[in-house]
Tab-separated table of C-alpha atoms in Angstrom:
chain	number	residue	atom	x	y	z
A	23	MET	CA	0.039	-21.330	76.495
A	24	LYS	CA	1.580	-21.137	73.033
A	25	TYR	CA	-1.595	-19.488	71.781
A	26	ILE	CA	-1.444	-16.757	74.478
A	27	ASN	CA	2.237	-16.047	73.712
A	28	THR	CA	1.446	-15.704	70.015
A	29	ILE	CA	-1.301	-13.166	70.786
A	30	LYS	CA	1.084	-11.149	72.948
A	31	GLN	CA	3.695	-11.115	70.183
A	32	LEU	CA	1.175	-9.862	67.626
A	33	LEU	CA	-0.042	-7.089	69.970
A	34	PHE	CA	3.556	-6.000	70.566
A	35	ILE	CA	4.200	-5.778	66.788
A	36	VAL	CA	1.026	-3.718	66.205
A	37	ILE	CA	1.838	-1.284	69.057
A	38	LEU	CA	5.427	-0.903	67.858
A	39	SER	CA	4.244	-0.225	64.281
A	40	ILE	CA	1.803	2.473	65.429
A	41	ASN	CA	4.502	4.072	67.581
A	42	LEU	CA	6.970	4.167	64.678
A	43	GLN	CA	4.374	5.671	62.320
A	44	THR	CA	3.525	8.360	64.915
A	45	ARG	CA	7.182	9.238	65.327
A	46	ALA	CA	7.604	9.371	61.531
A	47	ALA	CA	4.611	11.685	61.219
A	48	ASP	CA	6.046	13.902	63.957
A	49	THR	CA	9.316	14.271	62.053
A	50	THR	CA	7.834	14.760	58.553
A	51	ASP	CA	9.074	17.969	56.946
A	52	PHE	CA	6.018	19.379	55.201
A	53	THR	CA	8.097	22.244	53.827
A	54	ASN	CA	10.000	19.748	51.678
A	55	PRO	CA	8.743	20.249	48.075
A	56	LEU	CA	8.799	16.492	47.458
A	57	VAL	CA	6.591	15.814	50.480
A	58	SER	CA	4.168	18.682	49.906
A	59	GLY	CA	4.053	17.888	46.198
A	60	PHE	CA	3.112	14.297	46.928
A	61	LEU	CA	0.362	15.318	49.356
A	62	HIS	CA	-0.916	18.098	47.106
A	63	PRO	CA	0.278	17.314	43.560
A	64	PRO	CA	0.457	20.171	41.067
A	65	LYS	CA	-1.945	20.158	38.137
A	66	ALA	CA	0.745	18.914	35.748
A	67	ALA	CA	1.126	15.756	37.849
A	68	LYS	CA	-2.569	14.914	37.998
A	69	PRO	CA	-4.019	12.252	35.686
A	70	SER	CA	-6.076	13.075	32.620
A	71	ILE	CA	-8.922	10.840	31.471
A	72	TYR	CA	-10.915	9.853	28.402
A	73	TRP	CA	-14.403	11.353	28.600
A	74	LEU	CA	-16.531	9.562	26.017
A	75	TRP	CA	-19.481	11.351	24.467
A	76	LEU	CA	-21.177	8.161	23.280
A	77	ASN	CA	-23.197	8.670	20.088
A	78	GLY	CA	-22.282	12.359	20.383
A	79	TYR	CA	-24.953	12.705	23.072
A	80	VAL	CA	-24.541	15.308	25.833
A	81	ASN	CA	-26.944	15.960	28.721
A	82	ARG	CA	-26.113	19.425	30.042
A	83	ASP	CA	-28.077	18.788	33.247
A	84	TYR	CA	-25.283	16.463	34.394
A	85	LEU	CA	-22.202	18.153	32.955
A	86	GLU	CA	-21.406	20.406	35.894
A	87	SER	CA	-21.876	17.614	38.411
A	88	GLU	CA	-19.501	15.361	36.458
A	89	LEU	CA	-16.785	17.975	36.031
A	90	LYS	CA	-17.003	18.986	39.677
A	91	GLN	CA	-16.529	15.360	40.743
A	92	PHE	CA	-13.602	14.962	38.361
A	93	SER	CA	-11.881	17.941	39.968
A	94	GLU	CA	-12.666	16.876	43.538
A	95	LYS	CA	-11.293	13.373	42.922
A	96	GLY	CA	-7.920	14.690	41.764
A	97	ILE	CA	-8.381	14.624	37.983
A	98	GLY	CA	-6.377	17.326	36.234
A	99	GLY	CA	-7.755	17.097	32.716
A	100	LEU	CA	-10.023	15.246	30.341
A	101	CYS	CA	-10.187	14.296	26.682
A	102	ILE	CA	-13.577	14.769	25.035
A	103	PHE	CA	-13.952	11.745	22.763
A	104	ASP	CA	-16.954	11.573	20.431
A	105	MET	CA	-17.654	7.943	19.527
A	106	GLY	CA	-20.424	5.640	18.411
A	107	ALA	CA	-21.892	3.233	20.962
A	108	ARG	CA	-22.059	-0.516	20.436
A	109	GLY	CA	-24.373	-3.117	21.893
A	110	ASP	CA	-28.071	-3.041	22.737
A	111	THR	CA	-29.517	0.127	21.195
A	112	LYS	CA	-32.061	0.341	24.025
A	113	ALA	CA	-29.265	0.682	26.569
A	114	VAL	CA	-27.142	3.341	24.862
A	115	PRO	CA	-27.575	7.122	24.575
A	116	PRO	CA	-29.701	8.479	21.718
A	117	PRO	CA	-27.926	10.032	18.710
A	118	GLY	CA	-26.481	13.453	19.426
A	119	PRO	CA	-25.423	16.230	17.043
A	120	ALA	CA	-22.908	15.625	14.273
A	121	PHE	CA	-19.270	16.111	15.198
A	122	MET	CA	-18.281	19.795	14.783
A	123	SER	CA	-21.839	20.845	13.891
A	124	ASP	CA	-23.149	24.094	15.420
A	125	GLU	CA	-24.830	22.226	18.285
A	126	PHE	CA	-21.721	20.131	18.919
A	127	VAL	CA	-19.507	23.238	19.103
A	128	GLU	CA	-22.048	24.827	21.473
A	129	ASN	CA	-21.644	21.800	23.752
A	130	ILE	CA	-17.862	22.164	23.597
A	131	ALA	CA	-18.091	25.845	24.540
A	132	TYR	CA	-20.402	25.094	27.468
A	133	THR	CA	-18.048	22.355	28.690
A	134	LEU	CA	-14.984	24.606	28.459
A	135	GLY	CA	-16.742	27.192	30.607
A	136	LEU	CA	-17.268	24.583	33.310
A	137	ALA	CA	-13.709	23.294	32.899
A	138	SER	CA	-12.406	26.790	33.655
A	139	LYS	CA	-14.566	26.915	36.764
A	140	TYR	CA	-13.131	23.633	38.072
A	141	ASN	CA	-9.552	24.153	36.863
A	142	LEU	CA	-9.540	21.284	34.354
A	143	ASP	CA	-7.496	21.152	31.145
A	144	VAL	CA	-9.288	19.819	28.068
A	145	GLN	CA	-8.230	17.844	25.006
A	146	LEU	CA	-10.547	17.284	22.053
A	147	ALA	CA	-10.315	14.146	19.907
A	148	ALA	CA	-9.992	15.551	16.394
A	149	CYS	CA	-12.638	13.301	14.846
A	150	SER	CA	-15.526	11.056	15.772
A	151	SER	CA	-13.910	7.727	16.778
A	152	TRP	CA	-10.499	7.469	15.062
A	153	ASP	CA	-8.418	7.634	11.857
A	154	LEU	CA	-8.941	11.386	11.157
A	155	GLY	CA	-11.870	12.109	8.906
A	156	GLY	CA	-15.365	13.496	8.777
A	157	ALA	CA	-18.346	14.477	6.671
A	158	TRP	CA	-16.555	17.583	5.371
A	159	VAL	CA	-13.589	15.655	3.883
A	160	GLN	CA	-13.718	15.897	0.082
A	161	PRO	CA	-12.577	13.005	-2.158
A	162	HIS	CA	-9.429	14.835	-3.312
A	163	HIS	CA	-8.345	14.985	0.351
A	164	ALA	CA	-9.528	11.469	1.268
A	165	SER	CA	-7.645	8.190	1.684
A	166	MET	CA	-6.052	7.001	-1.577
A	167	GLY	CA	-4.950	3.721	-3.094
A	168	LEU	CA	-2.881	2.779	-6.152
A	169	TYR	CA	-4.745	0.565	-8.629
A	170	HIS	CA	-3.674	-0.927	-11.934
A	171	THR	CA	-4.803	-2.819	-14.983
A	172	LYS	CA	-2.810	-4.809	-17.570
A	173	ILE	CA	-3.156	-5.613	-21.235
A	174	GLN	CA	-0.978	-7.584	-23.656
A	175	VAL	CA	-0.129	-6.155	-27.075
A	176	LYS	CA	1.838	-7.734	-29.930
A	177	GLY	CA	4.016	-5.481	-32.089
A	178	PRO	CA	4.880	-4.022	-34.401
A	179	VAL	CA	1.610	-2.072	-34.445
A	180	ASP	CA	0.349	1.485	-34.049
A	181	TYR	CA	-1.617	1.463	-30.801
A	182	ASP	CA	-4.205	4.255	-30.422
A	183	GLU	CA	-6.849	3.152	-27.920
A	184	VAL	CA	-8.243	3.950	-24.474
A	185	LEU	CA	-6.578	1.751	-21.872
A	186	PRO	CA	-8.927	-0.183	-19.581
A	187	PHE	CA	-9.583	1.485	-16.228
A	188	PRO	CA	-8.650	-0.442	-13.059
A	189	GLU	CA	-11.334	-2.053	-10.936
A	190	LEU	CA	-11.852	0.000	-7.752
A	191	PRO	CA	-13.226	-0.906	-4.297
A	192	LEU	CA	-17.017	-0.935	-4.021
A	193	LYS	CA	-17.004	1.943	-1.531
A	194	THR	CA	-14.899	4.303	-3.682
A	195	PRO	CA	-16.914	7.562	-4.091
A	196	LYS	CA	-18.386	7.586	-7.602
A	197	THR	CA	-20.438	9.896	-9.816
A	198	PRO	CA	-23.965	8.898	-10.944
A	199	ASP	CA	-22.482	7.387	-14.127
A	200	GLY	CA	-20.168	5.128	-12.099
A	201	LYS	CA	-16.896	7.014	-12.567
A	202	PRO	CA	-14.666	7.789	-9.564
A	203	VAL	CA	-15.157	11.285	-8.165
A	204	PHE	CA	-11.379	11.615	-7.948
A	205	CYS	CA	-8.688	9.807	-9.915
A	206	LYS	CA	-5.297	10.554	-11.405
A	207	ASN	CA	-3.153	8.671	-13.908
A	208	VAL	CA	0.112	7.934	-12.116
A	209	ALA	CA	2.113	6.006	-14.713
A	210	ILE	CA	1.790	4.000	-17.924
A	211	LEU	CA	4.549	1.413	-18.220
A	212	ALA	CA	5.326	-1.112	-20.943
A	213	MET	CA	7.619	-4.111	-20.593
A	214	PRO	CA	8.560	-7.010	-22.864
A	215	GLU	CA	6.984	-10.420	-22.197
A	216	ALA	CA	10.312	-12.170	-21.621
A	217	LYS	CA	9.855	-14.270	-18.485
A	218	ARG	CA	7.328	-14.583	-15.658
A	219	GLN	CA	7.571	-15.809	-12.112
A	220	SER	CA	6.476	-19.422	-11.798
A	221	ALA	CA	3.621	-18.786	-9.376
A	222	HIS	CA	1.440	-16.396	-7.434
A	223	GLU	CA	3.186	-16.179	-4.078
A	224	PHE	CA	2.117	-15.346	-0.519
A	225	ILE	CA	4.231	-15.374	2.635
A	226	PHE	CA	2.589	-15.486	6.064
A	227	LYS	CA	4.442	-14.404	9.196
A	228	LEU	CA	3.119	-16.558	12.036
A	229	PRO	CA	1.950	-14.856	15.272
A	230	GLY	CA	4.200	-14.140	18.229
A	231	THR	CA	7.979	-14.171	18.356
A	232	ASP	CA	8.551	-17.927	18.597
A	233	THR	CA	8.406	-20.641	15.966
A	234	HIS	CA	5.425	-23.005	15.722
A	235	TYR	CA	5.159	-26.718	14.955
A	236	ILE	CA	2.662	-27.371	12.166
A	237	ASP	CA	1.389	-30.664	10.710
A	238	HIS	CA	-1.324	-30.044	8.103
A	239	ALA	CA	-2.872	-27.499	5.762
A	240	ILE	CA	-6.414	-27.080	4.436
A	241	LEU	CA	-7.233	-25.208	1.225
A	242	TYR	CA	-10.588	-24.196	-0.236
A	243	ASN	CA	-11.346	-23.465	-3.853
A	244	ALA	CA	-14.071	-20.901	-4.535
A	245	GLN	CA	-17.031	-20.683	-6.846
A	246	SER	CA	-16.582	-17.717	-9.144
A	247	ASP	CA	-18.819	-14.654	-9.106
A	248	ASN	CA	-19.846	-15.350	-12.723
A	249	PRO	CA	-20.328	-19.109	-13.405
A	250	ASN	CA	-21.946	-18.430	-16.786
A	251	ARG	CA	-18.801	-16.681	-17.937
A	252	TYR	CA	-16.170	-18.963	-16.416
A	253	GLY	CA	-17.921	-22.321	-16.815
A	254	GLU	CA	-17.797	-25.506	-14.734
A	255	PHE	CA	-14.182	-25.060	-13.646
A	256	HIS	CA	-14.817	-21.491	-12.444
A	257	LEU	CA	-11.313	-20.135	-11.622
A	258	PHE	CA	-10.361	-23.120	-9.460
A	259	ALA	CA	-6.723	-23.248	-8.327
A	260	LYS	CA	-4.886	-26.376	-9.440
A	261	ASP	CA	-1.213	-26.968	-8.611
A	262	PHE	CA	0.248	-25.457	-5.453
A	263	SER	CA	3.092	-25.769	-2.951
A	264	VAL	CA	3.715	-24.869	0.685
A	265	ALA	CA	7.144	-24.118	2.157
A	266	VAL	CA	8.372	-23.031	5.593
A	267	SER	CA	11.210	-20.960	7.006
A	268	THR	CA	12.393	-20.535	10.586
A	269	ASP	CA	14.750	-17.655	9.773
A	270	SER	CA	13.735	-15.036	7.219
A	271	LEU	CA	11.868	-14.259	4.004
A	272	GLU	CA	14.869	-15.093	1.829
A	273	GLU	CA	14.288	-17.794	-0.779
A	274	ARG	CA	17.246	-19.876	0.412
A	275	HIS	CA	15.736	-20.285	3.879
A	276	PHE	CA	12.475	-21.882	2.709
A	277	ARG	CA	11.999	-25.643	2.656
A	278	GLU	CA	9.140	-27.114	0.638
A	279	ILE	CA	6.829	-29.425	2.627
A	280	ILE	CA	3.905	-29.811	0.188
A	281	ARG	CA	3.683	-29.893	-3.610
A	282	ASP	CA	0.318	-31.211	-4.696
A	283	ARG	CA	-2.824	-30.636	-6.745
A	284	LEU	CA	-6.216	-29.376	-5.589
A	285	LYS	CA	-9.414	-31.014	-6.812
A	286	PRO	CA	-11.810	-28.855	-8.868
A	287	ASN	CA	-14.440	-28.407	-6.141
A	288	THR	CA	-15.187	-26.118	-3.187
A	289	LYS	CA	-14.891	-28.751	-0.445
A	290	PRO	CA	-12.148	-28.425	2.215
A	291	GLN	CA	-9.016	-30.231	1.002
A	292	ARG	CA	-6.599	-31.404	3.690
A	293	PHE	CA	-2.886	-32.135	3.196
A	294	ASN	CA	-0.945	-33.787	6.038
A	295	PHE	CA	2.809	-33.748	6.629
A	296	LYS	CA	5.199	-34.615	9.428
A	297	PRO	CA	5.366	-31.935	12.164
A	298	VAL	CA	7.761	-29.201	11.112
A	299	GLU	CA	8.987	-26.017	12.778
A	300	ALA	CA	7.999	-22.737	11.096
A	301	ARG	CA	8.227	-18.978	11.543
A	302	TYR	CA	7.105	-18.133	8.012
A	303	VAL	CA	4.820	-20.098	5.690
A	304	ARG	CA	4.920	-19.592	1.912
A	305	LEU	CA	2.017	-20.521	-0.369
A	306	ARG	CA	2.475	-20.700	-4.139
A	307	ILE	CA	-0.396	-21.096	-6.610
A	308	TYR	CA	0.940	-22.207	-10.009
A	309	ASN	CA	-2.081	-22.422	-12.279
A	310	SER	CA	-5.833	-22.819	-12.675
A	311	TYR	CA	-8.059	-25.585	-14.013
A	312	ASN	CA	-9.591	-22.957	-16.285
A	313	THR	CA	-7.139	-22.413	-19.156
A	314	LYS	CA	-9.397	-19.954	-21.002
A	315	PHE	CA	-8.657	-17.144	-18.550
A	316	ASN	CA	-5.403	-15.787	-17.151
A	317	MET	CA	-6.800	-15.639	-13.612
A	318	VAL	CA	-6.938	-18.033	-10.676
A	319	GLN	CA	-9.032	-17.874	-7.494
A	320	LEU	CA	-8.690	-19.307	-3.980
A	321	ALA	CA	-11.106	-18.971	-1.073
A	322	GLU	CA	-9.079	-19.838	2.010
A	323	PHE	CA	-5.704	-21.121	3.180
A	324	GLU	CA	-5.397	-22.666	6.648
A	325	VAL	CA	-2.330	-24.109	8.383
A	326	TYR	CA	-2.706	-25.957	11.682
A	327	ASP	CA	-0.244	-26.419	14.503
A	328	THR	CA	0.091	-29.675	16.421
A	329	ASN	CA	-2.483	-28.407	18.947
A	330	GLY	CA	-5.128	-28.065	16.244
A	331	HIS	CA	-5.070	-24.264	15.946
A	332	ASN	CA	-5.243	-22.492	12.576
A	333	ILE	CA	-1.961	-20.650	12.955
A	334	VAL	CA	-2.286	-18.456	9.830
A	335	ALA	CA	-5.701	-17.033	10.800
A	336	SER	CA	-6.040	-13.251	10.598
A	337	LYS	CA	-7.541	-10.792	13.077
A	338	GLU	CA	-10.800	-11.037	11.133
A	339	ILE	CA	-11.371	-14.486	12.657
A	340	ASP	CA	-10.539	-13.692	16.292
A	341	ARG	CA	-9.546	-10.159	17.306
A	342	THR	CA	-8.680	-11.275	20.846
A	343	LYS	CA	-5.628	-13.256	19.701
A	344	ASP	CA	-2.351	-12.512	17.962
A	345	SER	CA	-2.728	-13.188	14.274
A	346	ALA	CA	-0.633	-14.072	11.260
A	347	LEU	CA	0.304	-11.334	8.810
A	348	ILE	CA	0.649	-11.562	5.045
A	349	VAL	CA	4.040	-9.923	4.587
A	350	LEU	CA	4.371	-10.622	0.857
A	351	SER	CA	1.912	-11.113	-1.988
A	352	ASN	CA	2.770	-10.614	-5.637
A	353	SER	CA	-0.652	-10.571	-7.279
A	354	GLN	CA	-4.236	-9.592	-6.500
A	355	ARG	CA	-7.103	-8.373	-8.632
A	356	VAL	CA	-7.902	-5.334	-6.451
A	357	SER	CA	-6.256	-3.723	-3.421
A	358	GLY	CA	-8.610	-2.974	-0.561
A	359	GLU	CA	-10.824	-5.837	0.682
A	360	LYS	CA	-12.353	-6.901	-2.657
A	361	TRP	CA	-10.630	-10.032	-4.073
A	362	ASP	CA	-7.386	-9.115	-2.288
A	363	ALA	CA	-4.759	-11.304	-0.599
A	364	ASP	CA	-6.018	-10.528	2.909
A	365	ASN	CA	-9.103	-12.605	2.089
A	366	LEU	CA	-7.006	-15.790	2.037
A	367	ASN	CA	-6.933	-16.100	5.837
A	368	ASP	CA	-9.990	-14.151	7.014
A	369	GLY	CA	-12.336	-17.097	7.605
A	370	GLN	CA	-14.684	-16.218	4.730
A	371	LYS	CA	-14.869	-18.557	1.749
A	372	SER	CA	-17.050	-16.850	-0.849
A	373	GLY	CA	-17.718	-13.551	-2.570
A	374	PRO	CA	-15.503	-10.565	-3.407
A	375	ASN	CA	-14.801	-9.812	0.263
A	376	GLY	CA	-13.945	-13.414	1.131
A	377	THR	CA	-11.790	-14.779	-1.705
A	378	TRP	CA	-8.608	-13.917	-3.593
A	379	ILE	CA	-8.298	-13.562	-7.370
A	380	SER	CA	-5.054	-12.966	-9.220
A	381	ALA	CA	-4.517	-9.864	-11.319
A	382	GLY	CA	-3.714	-12.125	-14.269
A	383	LEU	CA	-0.705	-14.329	-14.923
A	384	PRO	CA	2.140	-14.387	-12.362
A	385	PRO	CA	4.287	-11.219	-12.392
A	386	LEU	CA	6.908	-10.582	-15.040
A	387	VAL	CA	10.601	-10.986	-14.262
A	388	ILE	CA	12.513	-7.849	-15.247
A	389	LYS	CA	16.282	-8.339	-15.180
A	390	ASP	CA	17.201	-4.905	-16.522
A	391	ARG	CA	15.282	-1.768	-15.537
A	392	SER	CA	16.032	-0.242	-18.944
A	393	GLU	CA	13.619	-2.793	-20.450
A	394	ILE	CA	10.706	-0.902	-18.855
A	395	LEU	CA	9.372	1.903	-21.042
A	396	ASP	CA	7.647	4.925	-19.480
A	397	LEU	CA	4.666	5.853	-21.672
A	398	THR	CA	2.984	8.187	-19.170
A	399	LYS	CA	3.320	11.254	-21.406
A	400	ARG	CA	1.664	9.379	-24.294
A	401	ILE	CA	-1.753	9.087	-22.596
A	402	ASN	CA	-4.371	11.847	-22.797
A	403	THR	CA	-6.932	12.937	-20.196
A	404	GLU	CA	-9.436	10.382	-21.516
A	405	GLY	CA	-6.997	7.521	-20.989
A	406	LYS	CA	-6.134	7.014	-24.675
A	407	LEU	CA	-2.614	5.737	-25.315
A	408	THR	CA	-0.839	6.516	-28.585
A	409	TRP	CA	2.268	4.381	-29.119
A	410	GLU	CA	4.206	2.693	-31.903
A	411	VAL	CA	4.617	-0.757	-30.372
A	412	PRO	CA	8.024	-2.345	-31.113
A	413	PRO	CA	8.220	-5.949	-32.352
A	414	GLY	CA	7.401	-8.655	-29.825
A	415	GLN	CA	4.885	-9.311	-27.060
A	416	TRP	CA	4.411	-6.447	-24.582
A	417	THR	CA	2.557	-5.928	-21.304
A	418	ILE	CA	1.151	-2.435	-20.736
A	419	ILE	CA	0.266	-1.498	-17.153
A	420	ARG	CA	-1.847	1.523	-16.284
A	421	PHE	CA	-1.492	2.808	-12.686
A	422	VAL	CA	-4.233	5.048	-11.302
A	423	CYS	CA	-4.592	6.814	-7.960
A	424	ALA	CA	-8.165	6.876	-6.601
A	425	ASN	CA	-10.062	6.895	-3.315
A	426	THR	CA	-10.232	3.750	-1.233
A	427	GLY	CA	-13.578	4.863	0.207
A	428	GLU	CA	-12.293	4.244	3.742
A	429	LYS	CA	-14.498	5.823	6.417
A	430	LEU	CA	-14.283	6.321	10.177
A	431	LYS	CA	-14.203	3.221	12.374
A	432	VAL	CA	-16.914	3.734	15.050
A	433	PRO	CA	-18.346	7.231	14.546
A	434	SER	CA	-21.378	8.602	16.346
A	435	PRO	CA	-24.549	8.086	14.232
A	436	ASN	CA	-24.521	11.533	12.588
A	437	SER	CA	-20.765	11.935	12.161
A	438	ASP	CA	-19.483	9.419	9.603
A	439	GLY	CA	-17.338	10.561	6.715
A	440	LEU	CA	-14.287	9.801	4.597
A	441	ALA	CA	-10.914	9.199	6.228
A	442	THR	CA	-8.274	11.715	5.215
A	443	ASP	CA	-5.267	11.107	2.986
A	444	HIS	CA	-2.707	10.638	5.763
A	445	PHE	CA	0.185	10.876	3.301
A	446	SER	CA	-0.849	14.393	2.270
A	447	HIS	CA	0.393	17.476	4.126
A	448	GLU	CA	-2.313	19.525	2.431
A	449	SER	CA	-5.082	17.112	3.412
A	450	THR	CA	-4.008	17.034	7.061
A	451	SER	CA	-3.572	20.814	7.229
A	452	VAL	CA	-6.992	21.468	5.687
A	453	PHE	CA	-8.612	19.062	8.142
A	454	ILE	CA	-7.004	20.601	11.242
A	455	GLN	CA	-7.715	24.112	9.955
A	456	TYR	CA	-11.395	23.232	9.580
A	457	ILE	CA	-11.543	22.068	13.216
A	458	THR	CA	-9.753	25.121	14.616
A	459	ASN	CA	-11.805	27.547	12.505
A	460	ARG	CA	-15.053	26.018	13.743
A	461	LEU	CA	-13.861	26.363	17.345
A	462	LYS	CA	-12.546	29.915	16.925
A	463	GLN	CA	-15.851	31.070	15.442
A	464	LYS	CA	-17.489	30.266	18.771
A	465	LEU	CA	-14.666	30.571	21.310
A	466	GLY	CA	-12.393	33.270	19.918
A	467	ASP	CA	-8.739	33.005	20.933
A	468	LEU	CA	-8.262	29.338	21.879
A	469	LYS	CA	-5.237	30.241	24.020
A	470	LEU	CA	-7.621	31.889	26.476
A	471	THR	CA	-9.631	28.686	26.957
A	472	PRO	CA	-8.904	25.426	28.832
A	473	LEU	CA	-8.623	23.655	25.447
A	474	LYS	CA	-4.958	22.695	25.259
A	475	GLN	CA	-4.686	20.066	22.524
A	476	LEU	CA	-6.319	18.269	19.644
A	477	TYR	CA	-5.886	14.524	19.971
A	478	LEU	CA	-5.686	11.676	17.455
A	479	PRO	CA	-5.822	8.237	19.129
A	480	SER	CA	-4.578	5.912	16.379
A	481	TYR	CA	-3.968	5.290	12.678
A	482	GLU	CA	-5.809	2.190	11.437
A	483	VAL	CA	-6.665	3.019	7.829
A	484	ARG	CA	-6.722	0.044	5.445
A	485	GLY	CA	-5.713	0.108	1.802
A	486	ALA	CA	-4.191	3.597	1.881
A	487	THR	CA	-1.123	3.052	-0.261
A	488	TRP	CA	-0.752	6.235	-2.280
A	489	THR	CA	-1.169	9.987	-2.497
A	490	PRO	CA	-1.364	12.063	-5.719
A	491	ASP	CA	2.128	13.566	-5.308
A	492	PHE	CA	3.770	10.426	-3.915
A	493	ILE	CA	6.437	10.273	-6.636
A	494	GLU	CA	7.327	13.957	-6.248
A	495	GLN	CA	7.637	13.554	-2.477
A	496	PHE	CA	9.735	10.420	-2.885
A	497	MET	CA	12.155	12.133	-5.247
A	498	LYS	CA	12.425	15.142	-2.911
A	499	TYR	CA	13.433	12.958	0.039
A	500	CYS	CA	15.905	11.017	-2.120
A	501	HIS	CA	17.962	14.116	-2.927
């Protein structure tokens, strides 16, 4: 009996619901702009979609069918996105034309004609994949870094020599004789050898917004790239310390938890301590076993939480997880992958792209800015410095701006090229002008086409730290 009553109750609820919906439909005011707009949304309210042209490949036999379906399903616009395909090469489209080549622009024009027919707005990603760049970007408009080299000179003496040129990333565009295609002397500075910092220092910001409990660290020394030169001790790190902070990067907030000595080998070396709470971890490398050279090398630095996870690991190890960030480093041989500080937590333990090397001794401590001498006007175009060195020991630093060699991230097979100098107004303007000129040559007045925007998805350039007129721009914004 209970079962029958339950069935009756359910039927009553269903009938009542249908009756209420019918009454609501009967009273709906379709002249209300809100109601009619919801049922038949205007174009501005319709979604726009990414439309990937994988490997730059386009099959015109299917274009009209695709655009028609987009329109019929309520899509208001699309973004043409040229990108390289990943995965099994047998399962991806074949290579298409280079981005912004004649054939590529022809495909754009054909697509815009169909977009007009089906009332679709169009965006065009301004490069193949992302970062802004392409095969037409010249080195003087490409991504730049600031590089330096140091020498020590004892005065008094008349110095009249070519200063050593900084070591550049392997992928920096170079001439057949090995010189950079583009470079510019930025500054030549001299400072007295009064006092140095005690160590090479690195501070890691741990992932997430909470603190972590850590209980051990593992460090790896590295075999040098030139054992014949450096000998049996290579550039092995020796004395080191680890400290933690739960608050900030300020010195007063750090508490030292390890001060120890590494063994002169490349085996993993573990150091345990009582579980401690940390938001930041500071590593200091004080010296090297090799006293013949002013450099020290380390392959990897790992810190583990109480769950056994390497909490200072970078994105290079696992891109699916939040990673630690190196928020401070005071010395590295080269900026931009080779021997730099980012190699300390990337999971690799050998080679120029997997280990860190210092730029020399720990940085100088300058108490008074007036102690720094600007010798930039004393260097000629060949890099020769002419200077009457005052008495005492001096460090001379040469700063040079040159290309990082950064290219596009995942371009279609025929579309790779240098990333632009994102700090440069001229570089960005020249790049956009190239795109619009190529389109106008085929399409005429772009305002009369469905092409509404150029689109740049993200900025992920690495090592871009400078632009040739950085100092001039800085001074302009300061005043």
